[in-house]
Amino acid sequence: MYIAAFHWLPAQYDEQFHQLNARIDAVARANPGFIGSESWQNDDGTRRCASYYWRDLDSLQAFATDPAHLEAKREYARWYAGYQIVISEVVRSYGDGRMPHLAAATAG
């Protein structure tokens, strides 16, 4: 399993951002290697993170090279004051099994 963690400093969002963000989310969810996602922000909302979970690196690469995602990469400075992406390979994951998307991805 791989995790792509997108950390960003938000700036001004406009209608194009929201439309493109919805398209990118749909692209991720349509990818057969997509496991799930989660997001958080710090208390004052000045730093945010969205983590996307993938079965394999090919699925993550397909997401990263989708035209909607490439458009967002070109336009990022309009909506973000800064960003950092961390790609991680999970070597172990365990728990009590009550987190459905992660439990199914790491079973076995």
Tab-separated table of C-alpha atoms in Angstrom:
chain	number	residue	atom	x	y	z
A	1	MET	CA	0.000	0.000	0.000
A	2	TYR	CA	1.110	3.568	-0.708
A	3	ILE	CA	0.052	6.857	0.818
A	4	ALA	CA	0.211	10.177	-0.991
A	5	ALA	CA	-0.058	12.888	1.670
A	6	PHE	CA	-0.740	16.336	0.221
A	7	HIS	CA	0.032	19.093	2.740
A	8	TRP	CA	-0.875	22.672	1.833
A	9	LEU	CA	-1.257	26.218	3.025
A	10	PRO	CA	-4.641	27.415	1.737
A	11	ALA	CA	-5.085	30.724	-0.046
A	12	GLN	CA	-8.203	31.867	-1.949
A	13	TYR	CA	-10.492	29.243	-3.463
A	14	ASP	CA	-12.780	30.111	-6.354
A	15	GLU	CA	-15.456	28.258	-8.310
A	16	GLN	CA	-12.882	26.747	-10.687
A	17	PHE	CA	-11.008	25.320	-7.694
A	18	HIS	CA	-14.143	23.638	-6.322
A	19	GLN	CA	-15.059	22.183	-9.726
A	20	LEU	CA	-11.542	20.906	-10.333
A	21	ASN	CA	-11.293	19.515	-6.806
A	22	ALA	CA	-14.526	17.557	-7.344
A	23	ARG	CA	-13.203	16.183	-10.663
A	24	ILE	CA	-9.945	15.093	-9.038
A	25	ASP	CA	-11.821	13.369	-6.218
A	26	ALA	CA	-13.966	11.520	-8.788
A	27	VAL	CA	-10.835	10.459	-10.699
A	28	ALA	CA	-9.302	9.041	-7.514
A	29	ARG	CA	-12.470	7.163	-6.545
A	30	ALA	CA	-12.850	5.677	-10.041
A	31	ASN	CA	-9.324	4.254	-9.935
A	32	PRO	CA	-9.484	0.526	-9.035
A	33	GLY	CA	-6.355	0.909	-6.899
A	34	PHE	CA	-7.838	3.671	-4.743
A	35	ILE	CA	-8.428	2.514	-1.170
A	36	GLY	CA	-9.645	5.672	0.540
A	37	SER	CA	-8.723	9.107	1.762
A	38	GLU	CA	-8.848	11.263	4.828
A	39	SER	CA	-8.068	14.870	5.581
A	40	TRP	CA	-7.381	17.173	8.495
A	41	GLN	CA	-6.481	20.747	9.260
A	42	ASN	CA	-4.779	22.415	12.187
A	43	ASP	CA	-6.873	24.340	14.708
A	44	ASP	CA	-6.718	27.682	12.903
A	45	GLY	CA	-7.081	26.218	9.376
A	46	THR	CA	-3.752	27.576	8.141
A	47	ARG	CA	-2.328	24.113	7.356
A	48	ARG	CA	-4.220	21.215	5.812
A	49	CYS	CA	-3.489	17.683	4.679
A	50	ALA	CA	-5.288	15.149	2.501
A	51	SER	CA	-3.940	11.584	2.481
A	52	TYR	CA	-4.865	9.245	-0.354
A	53	TYR	CA	-4.343	5.486	0.069
A	54	TRP	CA	-3.430	3.313	-2.949
A	55	ARG	CA	-3.039	-0.439	-3.455
A	56	ASP	CA	0.008	-0.031	-5.699
A	57	LEU	CA	2.340	2.508	-7.224
A	58	ASP	CA	0.846	2.124	-10.722
A	59	SER	CA	-2.551	3.248	-9.414
A	60	LEU	CA	-0.993	6.248	-7.715
A	61	GLN	CA	0.909	7.104	-10.910
A	62	ALA	CA	-2.285	6.895	-12.978
A	63	PHE	CA	-3.927	9.354	-10.588
A	64	ALA	CA	-0.936	11.714	-10.654
A	65	THR	CA	-0.929	11.863	-14.459
A	66	ASP	CA	-4.677	12.280	-14.991
A	67	PRO	CA	-5.477	15.447	-17.010
A	68	ALA	CA	-7.567	16.989	-14.197
A	69	HIS	CA	-4.750	16.442	-11.721
A	70	LEU	CA	-2.187	17.870	-14.144
A	71	GLU	CA	-4.387	20.955	-14.590
A	72	ALA	CA	-4.481	21.451	-10.823
A	73	LYS	CA	-0.700	21.128	-10.654
A	74	ARG	CA	-0.325	23.870	-13.273
A	75	GLU	CA	-2.729	26.219	-11.475
A	76	TYR	CA	-1.855	25.460	-7.839
A	77	ALA	CA	-0.413	28.926	-7.048
A	78	ARG	CA	-3.888	30.442	-7.527
A	79	TRP	CA	-5.267	28.471	-4.560
A	80	TYR	CA	-2.354	27.504	-2.321
A	81	ALA	CA	0.233	29.590	-0.489
A	82	GLY	CA	2.523	26.539	-0.490
A	83	TYR	CA	2.462	22.745	-0.619
A	84	GLN	CA	4.439	19.576	0.049
A	85	ILE	CA	3.663	16.042	-1.113
A	86	VAL	CA	4.952	12.987	0.730
A	87	ILE	CA	4.704	9.573	-0.939
A	88	SER	CA	5.149	6.675	1.475
A	89	GLU	CA	5.220	2.917	1.056
A	90	VAL	CA	3.535	1.204	3.982
A	91	VAL	CA	5.613	-1.667	5.312
A	92	ARG	CA	3.217	-2.619	8.093
A	93	SER	CA	-0.290	-1.686	9.102
A	94	TYR	CA	-2.357	-3.185	11.875
A	95	GLY	CA	-5.287	-2.398	14.111
A	96	ASP	CA	-8.544	-3.772	15.418
A	97	GLY	CA	-10.133	-4.055	11.956
A	98	ARG	CA	-12.804	-1.416	12.544
A	99	MET	CA	-11.449	1.072	9.999
A	100	PRO	CA	-13.040	-0.491	6.899
A	101	HIS	CA	-11.053	0.957	3.984
A	102	LEU	CA	-7.711	0.408	5.690
A	103	ALA	CA	-8.540	-2.970	7.235
A	104	ALA	CA	-9.496	-4.402	3.833
A	105	ALA	CA	-6.339	-3.026	2.184
A	106	THR	CA	-3.962	-4.506	4.734
A	107	ALA	CA	-5.624	-7.848	5.416
A	108	GLY	CA	-3.496	-10.895	4.833
